[in-house]
Coordinates of C-alpha atoms and ligand atoms in Angstrom, one line a residue:
X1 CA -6.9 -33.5 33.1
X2 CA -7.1 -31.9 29.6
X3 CA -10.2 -29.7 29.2
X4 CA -12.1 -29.8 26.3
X5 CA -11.9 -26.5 23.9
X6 CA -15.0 -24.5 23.1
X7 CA -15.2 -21.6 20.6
X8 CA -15.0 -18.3 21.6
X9 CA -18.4 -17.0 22.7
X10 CA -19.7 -20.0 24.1
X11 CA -21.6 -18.7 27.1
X12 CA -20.4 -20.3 30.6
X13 CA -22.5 -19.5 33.7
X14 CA -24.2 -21.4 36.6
X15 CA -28.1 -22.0 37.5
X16 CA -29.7 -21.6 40.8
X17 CA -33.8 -20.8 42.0
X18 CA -34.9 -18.8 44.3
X19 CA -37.0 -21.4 46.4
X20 CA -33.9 -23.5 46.6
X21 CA -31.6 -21.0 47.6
X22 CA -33.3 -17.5 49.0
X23 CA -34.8 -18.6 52.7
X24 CA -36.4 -15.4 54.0
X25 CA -39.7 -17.1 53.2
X26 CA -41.9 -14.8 55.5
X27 CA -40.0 -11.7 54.7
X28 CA -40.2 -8.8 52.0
X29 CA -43.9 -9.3 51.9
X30 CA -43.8 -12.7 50.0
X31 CA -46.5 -14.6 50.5
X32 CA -46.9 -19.0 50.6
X33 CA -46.0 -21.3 47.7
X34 CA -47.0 -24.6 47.2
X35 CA -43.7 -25.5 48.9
X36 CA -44.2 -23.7 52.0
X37 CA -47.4 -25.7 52.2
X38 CA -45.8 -29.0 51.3
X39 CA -42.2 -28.9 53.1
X40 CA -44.9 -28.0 56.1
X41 CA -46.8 -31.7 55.4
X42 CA -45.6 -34.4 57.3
X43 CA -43.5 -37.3 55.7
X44 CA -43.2 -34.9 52.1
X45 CA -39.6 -33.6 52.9
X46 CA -36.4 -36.4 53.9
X47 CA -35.6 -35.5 57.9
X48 CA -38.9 -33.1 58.0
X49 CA -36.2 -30.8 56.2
X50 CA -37.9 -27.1 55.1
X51 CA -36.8 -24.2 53.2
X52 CA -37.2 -21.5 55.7
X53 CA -33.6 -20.7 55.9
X54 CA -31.7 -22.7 53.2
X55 CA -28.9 -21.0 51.8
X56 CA -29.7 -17.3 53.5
X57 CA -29.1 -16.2 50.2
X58 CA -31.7 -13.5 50.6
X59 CA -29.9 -11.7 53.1
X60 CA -26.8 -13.1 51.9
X61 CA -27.0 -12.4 48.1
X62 CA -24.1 -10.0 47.9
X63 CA -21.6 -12.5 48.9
X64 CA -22.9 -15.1 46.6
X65 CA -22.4 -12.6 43.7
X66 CA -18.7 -12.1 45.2
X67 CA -18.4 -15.9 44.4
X68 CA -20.1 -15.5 40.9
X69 CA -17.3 -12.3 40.1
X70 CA -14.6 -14.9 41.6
X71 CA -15.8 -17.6 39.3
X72 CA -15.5 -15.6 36.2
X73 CA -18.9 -16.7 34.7
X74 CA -20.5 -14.7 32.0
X75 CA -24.7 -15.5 32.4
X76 CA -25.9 -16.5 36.2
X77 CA -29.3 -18.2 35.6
X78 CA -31.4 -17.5 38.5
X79 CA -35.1 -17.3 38.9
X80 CA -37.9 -14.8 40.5
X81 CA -39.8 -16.0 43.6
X82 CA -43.5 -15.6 42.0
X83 CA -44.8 -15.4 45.6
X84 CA -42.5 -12.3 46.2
X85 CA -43.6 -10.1 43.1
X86 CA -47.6 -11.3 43.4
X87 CA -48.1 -12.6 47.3
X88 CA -51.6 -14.2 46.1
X89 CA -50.3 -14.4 42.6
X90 CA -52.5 -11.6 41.2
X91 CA -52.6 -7.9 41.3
X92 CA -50.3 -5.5 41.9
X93 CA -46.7 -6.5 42.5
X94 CA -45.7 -6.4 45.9
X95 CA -42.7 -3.2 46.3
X96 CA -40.8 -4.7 48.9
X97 CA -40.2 -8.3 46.8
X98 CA -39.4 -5.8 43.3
X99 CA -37.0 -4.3 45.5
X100 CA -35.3 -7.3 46.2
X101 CA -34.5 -8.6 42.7
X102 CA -33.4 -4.7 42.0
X103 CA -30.7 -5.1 44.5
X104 CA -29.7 -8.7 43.3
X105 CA -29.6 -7.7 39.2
X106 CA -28.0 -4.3 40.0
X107 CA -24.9 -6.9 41.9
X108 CA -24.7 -9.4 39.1
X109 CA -24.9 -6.4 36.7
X110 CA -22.3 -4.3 38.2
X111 CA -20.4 -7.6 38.5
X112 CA -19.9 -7.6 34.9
X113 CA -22.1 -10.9 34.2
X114 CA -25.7 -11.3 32.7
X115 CA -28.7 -11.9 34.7
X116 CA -30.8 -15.0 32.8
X117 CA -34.4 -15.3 34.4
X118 CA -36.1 -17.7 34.9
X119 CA -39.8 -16.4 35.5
X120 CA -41.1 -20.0 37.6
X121 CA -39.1 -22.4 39.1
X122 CA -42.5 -24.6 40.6
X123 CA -42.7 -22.1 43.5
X124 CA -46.6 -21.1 42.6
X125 CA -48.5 -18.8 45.2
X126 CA -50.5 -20.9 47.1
X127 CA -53.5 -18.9 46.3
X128 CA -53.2 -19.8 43.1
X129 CA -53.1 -23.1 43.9
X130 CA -56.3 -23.2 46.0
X131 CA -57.9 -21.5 42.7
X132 CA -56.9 -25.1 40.5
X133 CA -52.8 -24.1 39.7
X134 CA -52.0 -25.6 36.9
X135 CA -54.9 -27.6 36.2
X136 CA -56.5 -24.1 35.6
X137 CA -56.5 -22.6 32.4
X138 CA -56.8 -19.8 34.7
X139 CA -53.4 -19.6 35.8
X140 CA -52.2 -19.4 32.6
X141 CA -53.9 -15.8 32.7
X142 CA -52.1 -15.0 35.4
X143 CA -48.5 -16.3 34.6
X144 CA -49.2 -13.7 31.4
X145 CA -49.9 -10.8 34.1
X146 CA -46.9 -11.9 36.4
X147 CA -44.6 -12.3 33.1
X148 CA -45.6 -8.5 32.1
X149 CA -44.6 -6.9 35.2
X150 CA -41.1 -8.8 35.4
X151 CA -40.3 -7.6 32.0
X152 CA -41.3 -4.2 32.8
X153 CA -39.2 -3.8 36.0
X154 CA -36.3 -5.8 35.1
X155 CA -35.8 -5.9 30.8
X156 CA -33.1 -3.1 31.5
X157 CA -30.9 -5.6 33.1
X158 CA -32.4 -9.2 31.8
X159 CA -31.6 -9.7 28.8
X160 CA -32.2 -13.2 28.5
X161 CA -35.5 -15.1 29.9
X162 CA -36.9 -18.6 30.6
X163 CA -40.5 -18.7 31.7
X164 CA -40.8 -22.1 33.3
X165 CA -38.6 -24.4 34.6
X166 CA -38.9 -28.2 34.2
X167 CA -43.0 -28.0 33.1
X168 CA -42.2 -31.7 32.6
X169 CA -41.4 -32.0 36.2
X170 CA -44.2 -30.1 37.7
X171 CA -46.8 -31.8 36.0
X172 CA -45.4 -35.4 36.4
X173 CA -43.8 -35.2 39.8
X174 CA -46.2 -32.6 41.2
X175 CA -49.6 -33.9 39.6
X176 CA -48.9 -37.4 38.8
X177 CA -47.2 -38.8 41.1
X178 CA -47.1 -36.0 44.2
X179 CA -43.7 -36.6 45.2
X180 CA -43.5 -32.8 44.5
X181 CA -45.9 -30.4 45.5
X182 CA -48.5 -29.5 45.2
X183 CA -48.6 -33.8 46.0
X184 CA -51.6 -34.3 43.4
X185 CA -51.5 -38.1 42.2
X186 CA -53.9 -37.9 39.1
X187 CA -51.4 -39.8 36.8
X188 CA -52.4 -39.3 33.4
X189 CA -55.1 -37.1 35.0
X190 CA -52.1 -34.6 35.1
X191 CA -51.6 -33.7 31.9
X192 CA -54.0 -30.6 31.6
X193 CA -51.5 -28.7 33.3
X194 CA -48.2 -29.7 31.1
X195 CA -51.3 -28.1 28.6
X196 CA -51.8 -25.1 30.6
X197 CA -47.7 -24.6 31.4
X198 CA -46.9 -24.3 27.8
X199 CA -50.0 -22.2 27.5
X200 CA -48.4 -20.2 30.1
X201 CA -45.2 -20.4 28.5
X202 CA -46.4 -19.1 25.3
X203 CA -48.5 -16.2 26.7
X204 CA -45.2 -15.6 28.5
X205 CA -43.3 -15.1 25.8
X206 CA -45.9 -12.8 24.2
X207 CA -46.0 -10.8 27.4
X208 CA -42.2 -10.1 26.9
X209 CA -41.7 -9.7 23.5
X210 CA -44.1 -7.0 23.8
X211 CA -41.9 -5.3 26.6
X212 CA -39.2 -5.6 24.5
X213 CA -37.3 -8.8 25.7
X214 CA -34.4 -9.4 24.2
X215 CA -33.7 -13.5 24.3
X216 CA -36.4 -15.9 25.6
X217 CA -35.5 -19.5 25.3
X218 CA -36.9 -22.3 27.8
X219 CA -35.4 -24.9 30.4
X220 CA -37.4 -28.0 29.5
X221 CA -36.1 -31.5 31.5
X222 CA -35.1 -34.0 28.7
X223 CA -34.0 -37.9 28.8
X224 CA -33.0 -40.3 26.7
X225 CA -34.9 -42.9 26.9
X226 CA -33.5 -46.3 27.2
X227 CA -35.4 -49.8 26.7
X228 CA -34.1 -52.8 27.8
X229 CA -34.6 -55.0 25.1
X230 CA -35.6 -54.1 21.4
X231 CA -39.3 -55.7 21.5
X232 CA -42.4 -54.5 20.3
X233 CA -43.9 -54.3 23.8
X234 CA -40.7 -52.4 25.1
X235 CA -40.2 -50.0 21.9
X236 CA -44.0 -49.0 22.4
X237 CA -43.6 -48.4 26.1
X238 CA -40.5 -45.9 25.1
X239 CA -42.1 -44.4 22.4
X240 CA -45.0 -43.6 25.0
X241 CA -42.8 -42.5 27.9
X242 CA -40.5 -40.0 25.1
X243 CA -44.0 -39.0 24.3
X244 CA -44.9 -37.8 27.8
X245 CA -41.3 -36.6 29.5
X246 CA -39.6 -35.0 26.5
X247 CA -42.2 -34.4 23.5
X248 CA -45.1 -33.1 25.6
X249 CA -43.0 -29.9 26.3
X250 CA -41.1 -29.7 23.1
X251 CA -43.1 -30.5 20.7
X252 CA -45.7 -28.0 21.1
X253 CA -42.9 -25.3 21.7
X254 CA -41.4 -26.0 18.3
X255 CA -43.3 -27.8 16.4
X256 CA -47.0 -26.2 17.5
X257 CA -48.3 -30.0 17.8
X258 CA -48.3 -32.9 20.6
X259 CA -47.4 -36.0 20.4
X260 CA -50.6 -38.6 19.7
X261 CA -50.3 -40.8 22.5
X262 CA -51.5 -37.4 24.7
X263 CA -53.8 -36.5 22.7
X264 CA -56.7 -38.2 24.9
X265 CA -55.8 -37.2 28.2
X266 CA -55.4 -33.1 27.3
X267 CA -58.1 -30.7 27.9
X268 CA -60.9 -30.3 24.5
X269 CA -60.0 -27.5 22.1
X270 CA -56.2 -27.8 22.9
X271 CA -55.4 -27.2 19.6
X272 CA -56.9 -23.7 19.6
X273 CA -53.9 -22.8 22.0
X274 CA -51.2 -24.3 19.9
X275 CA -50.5 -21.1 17.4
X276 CA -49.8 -19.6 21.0
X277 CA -47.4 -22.2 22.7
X278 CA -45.9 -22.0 19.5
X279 CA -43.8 -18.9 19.8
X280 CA -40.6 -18.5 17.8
X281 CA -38.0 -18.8 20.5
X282 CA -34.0 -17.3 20.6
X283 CA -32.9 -20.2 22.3
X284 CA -33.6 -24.1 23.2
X285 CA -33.0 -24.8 27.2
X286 CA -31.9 -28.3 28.0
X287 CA -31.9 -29.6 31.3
X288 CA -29.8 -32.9 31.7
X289 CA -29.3 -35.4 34.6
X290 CA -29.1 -38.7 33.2
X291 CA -31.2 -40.8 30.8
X292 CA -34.6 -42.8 31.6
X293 CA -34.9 -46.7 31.1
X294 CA -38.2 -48.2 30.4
X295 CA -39.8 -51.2 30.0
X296 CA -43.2 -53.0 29.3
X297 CA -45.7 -52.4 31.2
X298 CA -46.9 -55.1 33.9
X299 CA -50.1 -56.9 34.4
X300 CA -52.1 -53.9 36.2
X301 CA -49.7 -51.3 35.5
X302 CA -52.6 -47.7 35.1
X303 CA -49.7 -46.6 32.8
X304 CA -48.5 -48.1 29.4
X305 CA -45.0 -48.2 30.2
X306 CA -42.5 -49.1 33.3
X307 CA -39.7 -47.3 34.5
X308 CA -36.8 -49.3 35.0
X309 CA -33.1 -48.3 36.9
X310 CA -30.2 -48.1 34.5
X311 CA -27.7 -50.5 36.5
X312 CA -23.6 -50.8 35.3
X313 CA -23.2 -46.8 35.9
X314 CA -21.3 -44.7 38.6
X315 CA -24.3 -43.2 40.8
X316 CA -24.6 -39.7 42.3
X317 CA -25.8 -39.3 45.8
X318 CA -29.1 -38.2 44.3
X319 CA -29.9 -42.0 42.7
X320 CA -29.3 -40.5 39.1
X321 CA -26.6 -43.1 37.4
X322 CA -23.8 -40.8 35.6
X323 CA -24.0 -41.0 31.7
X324 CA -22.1 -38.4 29.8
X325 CA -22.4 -39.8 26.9
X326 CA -26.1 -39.7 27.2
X327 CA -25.8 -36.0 26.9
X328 CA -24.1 -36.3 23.1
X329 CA -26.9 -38.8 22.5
X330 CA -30.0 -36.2 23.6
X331 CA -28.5 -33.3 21.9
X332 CA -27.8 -34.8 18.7
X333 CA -31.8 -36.9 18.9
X334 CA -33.2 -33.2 19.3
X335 CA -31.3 -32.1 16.9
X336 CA -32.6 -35.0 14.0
X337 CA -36.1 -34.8 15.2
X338 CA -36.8 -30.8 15.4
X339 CA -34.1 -29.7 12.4
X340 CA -34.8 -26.5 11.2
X341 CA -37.7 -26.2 14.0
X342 CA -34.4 -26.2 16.9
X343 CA -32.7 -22.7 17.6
X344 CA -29.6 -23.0 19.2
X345 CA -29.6 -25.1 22.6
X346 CA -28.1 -24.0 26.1
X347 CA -27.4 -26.7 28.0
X348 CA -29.3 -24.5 30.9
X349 CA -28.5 -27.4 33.8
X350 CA -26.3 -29.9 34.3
X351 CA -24.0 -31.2 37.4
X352 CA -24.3 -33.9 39.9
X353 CA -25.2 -34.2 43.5
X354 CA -22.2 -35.5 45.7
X355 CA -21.7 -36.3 49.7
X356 CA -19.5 -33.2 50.3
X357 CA -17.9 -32.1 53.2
X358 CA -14.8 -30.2 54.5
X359 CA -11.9 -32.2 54.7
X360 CA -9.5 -32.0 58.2
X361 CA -7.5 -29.0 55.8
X362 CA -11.0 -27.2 55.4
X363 CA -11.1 -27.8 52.3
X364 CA -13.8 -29.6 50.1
X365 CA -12.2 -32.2 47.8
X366 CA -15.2 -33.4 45.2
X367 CA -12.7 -34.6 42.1
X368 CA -15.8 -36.8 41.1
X369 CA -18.0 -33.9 40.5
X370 CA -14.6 -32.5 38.3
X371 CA -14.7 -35.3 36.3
X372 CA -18.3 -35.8 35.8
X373 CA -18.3 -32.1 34.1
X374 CA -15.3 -32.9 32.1
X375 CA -17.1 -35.6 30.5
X376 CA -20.2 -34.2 30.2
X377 CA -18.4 -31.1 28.9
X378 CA -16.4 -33.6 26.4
X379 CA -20.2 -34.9 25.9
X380 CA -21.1 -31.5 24.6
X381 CA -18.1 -30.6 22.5
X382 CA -18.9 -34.0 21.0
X383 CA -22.5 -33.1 20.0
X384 CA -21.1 -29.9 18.5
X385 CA -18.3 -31.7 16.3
X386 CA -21.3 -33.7 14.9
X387 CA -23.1 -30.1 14.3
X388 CA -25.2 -29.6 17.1
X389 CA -25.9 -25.8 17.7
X390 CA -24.9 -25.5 21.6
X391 CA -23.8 -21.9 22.7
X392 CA -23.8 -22.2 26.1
X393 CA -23.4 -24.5 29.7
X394 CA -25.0 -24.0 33.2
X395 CA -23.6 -25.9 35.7
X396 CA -26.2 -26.9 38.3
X397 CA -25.6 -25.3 40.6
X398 CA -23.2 -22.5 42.5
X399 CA -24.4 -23.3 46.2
X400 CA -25.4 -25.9 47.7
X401 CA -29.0 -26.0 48.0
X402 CA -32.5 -27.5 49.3
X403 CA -33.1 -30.4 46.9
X404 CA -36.3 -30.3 47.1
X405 CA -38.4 -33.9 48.8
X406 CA -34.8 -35.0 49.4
X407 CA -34.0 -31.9 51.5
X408 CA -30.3 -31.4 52.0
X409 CA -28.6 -34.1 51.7
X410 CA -27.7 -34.5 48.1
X411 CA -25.3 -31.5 47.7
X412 CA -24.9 -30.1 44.0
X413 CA -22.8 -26.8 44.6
X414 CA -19.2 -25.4 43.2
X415 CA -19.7 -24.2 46.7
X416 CA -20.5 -25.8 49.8
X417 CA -23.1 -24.4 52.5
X418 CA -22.6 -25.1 56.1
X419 CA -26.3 -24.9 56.6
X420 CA -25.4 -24.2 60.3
X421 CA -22.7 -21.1 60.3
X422 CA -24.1 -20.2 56.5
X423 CA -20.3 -20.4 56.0
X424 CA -19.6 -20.5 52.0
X425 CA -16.8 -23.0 50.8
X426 CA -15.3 -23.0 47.2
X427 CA -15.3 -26.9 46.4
X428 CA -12.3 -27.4 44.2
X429 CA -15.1 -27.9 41.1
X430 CA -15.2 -24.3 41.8
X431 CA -11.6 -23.9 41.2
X432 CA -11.3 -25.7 38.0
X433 CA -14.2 -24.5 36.6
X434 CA -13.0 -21.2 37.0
X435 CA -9.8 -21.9 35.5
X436 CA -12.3 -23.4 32.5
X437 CA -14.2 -20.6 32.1
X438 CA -11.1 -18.1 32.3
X439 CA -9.8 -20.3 29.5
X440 CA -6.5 -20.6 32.0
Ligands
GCO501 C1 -34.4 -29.9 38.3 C2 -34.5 -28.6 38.9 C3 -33.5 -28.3 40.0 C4 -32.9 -29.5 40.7 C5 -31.8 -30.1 40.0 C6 -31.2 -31.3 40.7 O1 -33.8 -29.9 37.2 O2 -35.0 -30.8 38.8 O3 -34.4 -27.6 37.9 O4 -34.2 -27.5 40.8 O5 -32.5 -29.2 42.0 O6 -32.1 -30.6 38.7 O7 -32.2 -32.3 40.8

């Protein structure tokens, strides 16, 4: 299959976090996250499946960077356990968990490729949580203090940073609806803490431009979203929903404003915080899986719109229908509605969760997962030809991992984990992405 062309420059890497891939979850000196406490609830995880072990990659981390060298990839997007650098989430930062990261960036530096951190992938110490998390204005404070002392002991080597992953997805899927930890379901109740994530975020990025950070950007979830029908009822109900999943999180970020429709349900004085949220960033992270449909509320409904499936697409082993072409369509909408407000985009995630297993050669044949990044590569390249800044592509993800309340079963790797021996397999994704990146 041909493989779409991309200038010289354009940054190729590959995302992981450390919850979903790290184990060693009572080791180094890192104390509980919110999901310790909620793979340990009954019913929250498919199978009663945990994270104590995952992918080993905390013992395990110099072969893994073996298998980033092999791929060729020029950025490696991981993220920083907060639980291992602050235990309770304040105070001084624990030796043992700075001297875990030191090893880790000191092997994807001496690999030749470039550390991107991500400061929060949802894994919040549990203390912090049992002082209010994120609906705490609080923990904004903290984030600040946690973001200072990652910039201090790794800005040598990181040279590009994302504070939060997803803030869409905590405060939704953690506060709203709790199929997430920390399993609040406060629905619209939720939204103080996408108010006090990009509060967090922009203190962030204060914290480390003032140690000197090079590149901070952001890895914010976004969706098309996709009525059924072109009513009044349904355009409303769409307009809402892009209101609370995609402009919630960008808008303050680039624009230093919310959308109306939140307006009621965030805390009083939020707009005294927008100046900060509103920090020039070096880069726009985007985050795509698929896009959302919607429709009209029903009678009842406690929310003004209705999510609906989007039916007549292939579907990953995740439930996410594959739309490439959905991709083009988000990249060139942000593009139109932030303008001269948009710095360049990395696609920062994007890949597709498949049933893999070894074949009787050993092997791990996924041509589906192939072809759903060649189109979603071709998806990209599109969105550039009609003059969308993109500079760079992070396939989701190198191993295998713990995916979260589904546990292990949906499998997202380049390589596969055999969760058993910890034995690492190159998928043949792995091989032709390689070959891709090489330019080969
Ligand atoms: C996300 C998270 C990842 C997921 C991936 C697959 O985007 O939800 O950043 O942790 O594992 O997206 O769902």
């Amino acid at each position: 299959m041909a493989r779409p062309n991309f200038p010289a420059g354009f940054r190729w890497g590959v995302s992981t976090s450390a919850f979903q891939i790290e184990g060693a979850v009572a080791e180094g000196g890192r104390g509980p996250s919110i999901w310790d406490t909620f793979t340990a609830t009954e019913g929250k995880i498919a199978r009663g499946e945990d994270a104590k072990v995952t992918a080993d990659h905390y013992h395990r981390y110099s072969e893994d960077v073996a298998l980033l060298a092999e791929l060729g990839v020029g950025a490696y997007r991981m993220s920083f356990a907060w639980p291992r650098i602050q235990p309770d989430g304040t105070g001084k930062p624990n030796p043992e968990g700075l001297a875990y990261y030191d090893k880790l960036l000191d092997a994807v530096c001496a690999a030749g490729i470039a550390p991107v951190g991500t400061l929060y992938h949802w894994d919040t110490p549990q203390a912090l949580e049992d002082a209010g998390g994120w609906l705490s204005r609080d923990t904004a404070d903290r984030f600040a203090d946690y973001a200072a002392i990652l910039a201090e002991h790794f800005a040598d080597r990181v040279k590009q940073w994302i504070p939060l992953n997803e803030p869409m997805v905590m405060s939704i899927y953690g506060y709203g609806v709790g199929e997430y930890a920390p399993g609040k379901f406060l629905l619209l109740d939720a939204l103080p803490t996408a108010h006090y994530q990009n509060l967090a975020h922009g203190r962030a990025v204060q914290a480390l431009r003032a140690a000197g950070a090079a590149s901070i950007g952001s890895a914010n979830n976004h969706s098309p979203i996709w009525p059924a029908h072109d009513t009044p009822a349904e355009q409303a109900a769409a307009e809402w929903l892009d209101a609370l999943i995609n402009r919630t999180f960008a808008d303050p970020m680039l624009l230093g404003s919310y959308p109306e429709q939140v307006h009621p349900h965030l805390p009083e004085h939020f707009a005294d915080d927008l100046a900060i949220i509103a920090q020039p960033l070096d880069f726009y992270g985007v985050n795509y899986y698929e896009p959302q449909g919607v429709t009209a509320p029903g009678e009842g409904n406690p929310l003004p719109f209705q999510l609906r499936a989007i039916e007549g697409y292939p579907m990953t082993t995740n439930d996410s229908p594959i739309v490439p072409d959905g991709l083009r369509e988000l990249l060139v909408s942000l593009r139109d509605r932030y303008r001269e407000h948009l710095p360049p985009i990395q696609i920062t995630e994007n890949g597709c969760s498949l049933a893999d297993e070894p074949g009787p050669d050993g092997q791990v044949h996924d041509p589906a997962r192939i072809d759903f990044l060649d189109a979603h590569l071709r998806a990209v390249r599109a969105a550039m030809a009609a003059g969308v800044d993109v500079r760079g592509y992070f396939v989701w993800s190198l191993l295998d991992n713990f995916e979260w309340s589904k546990g292990y079963a949906p499998r997202f790797g380049l390589v596969h984990v055999d969760y058993e021996t910890q034995r690492r397999t190159p998928k043949d994704s792995f091989a032709w992405y390689r070959k891709l990146v090489r330019n080969e």
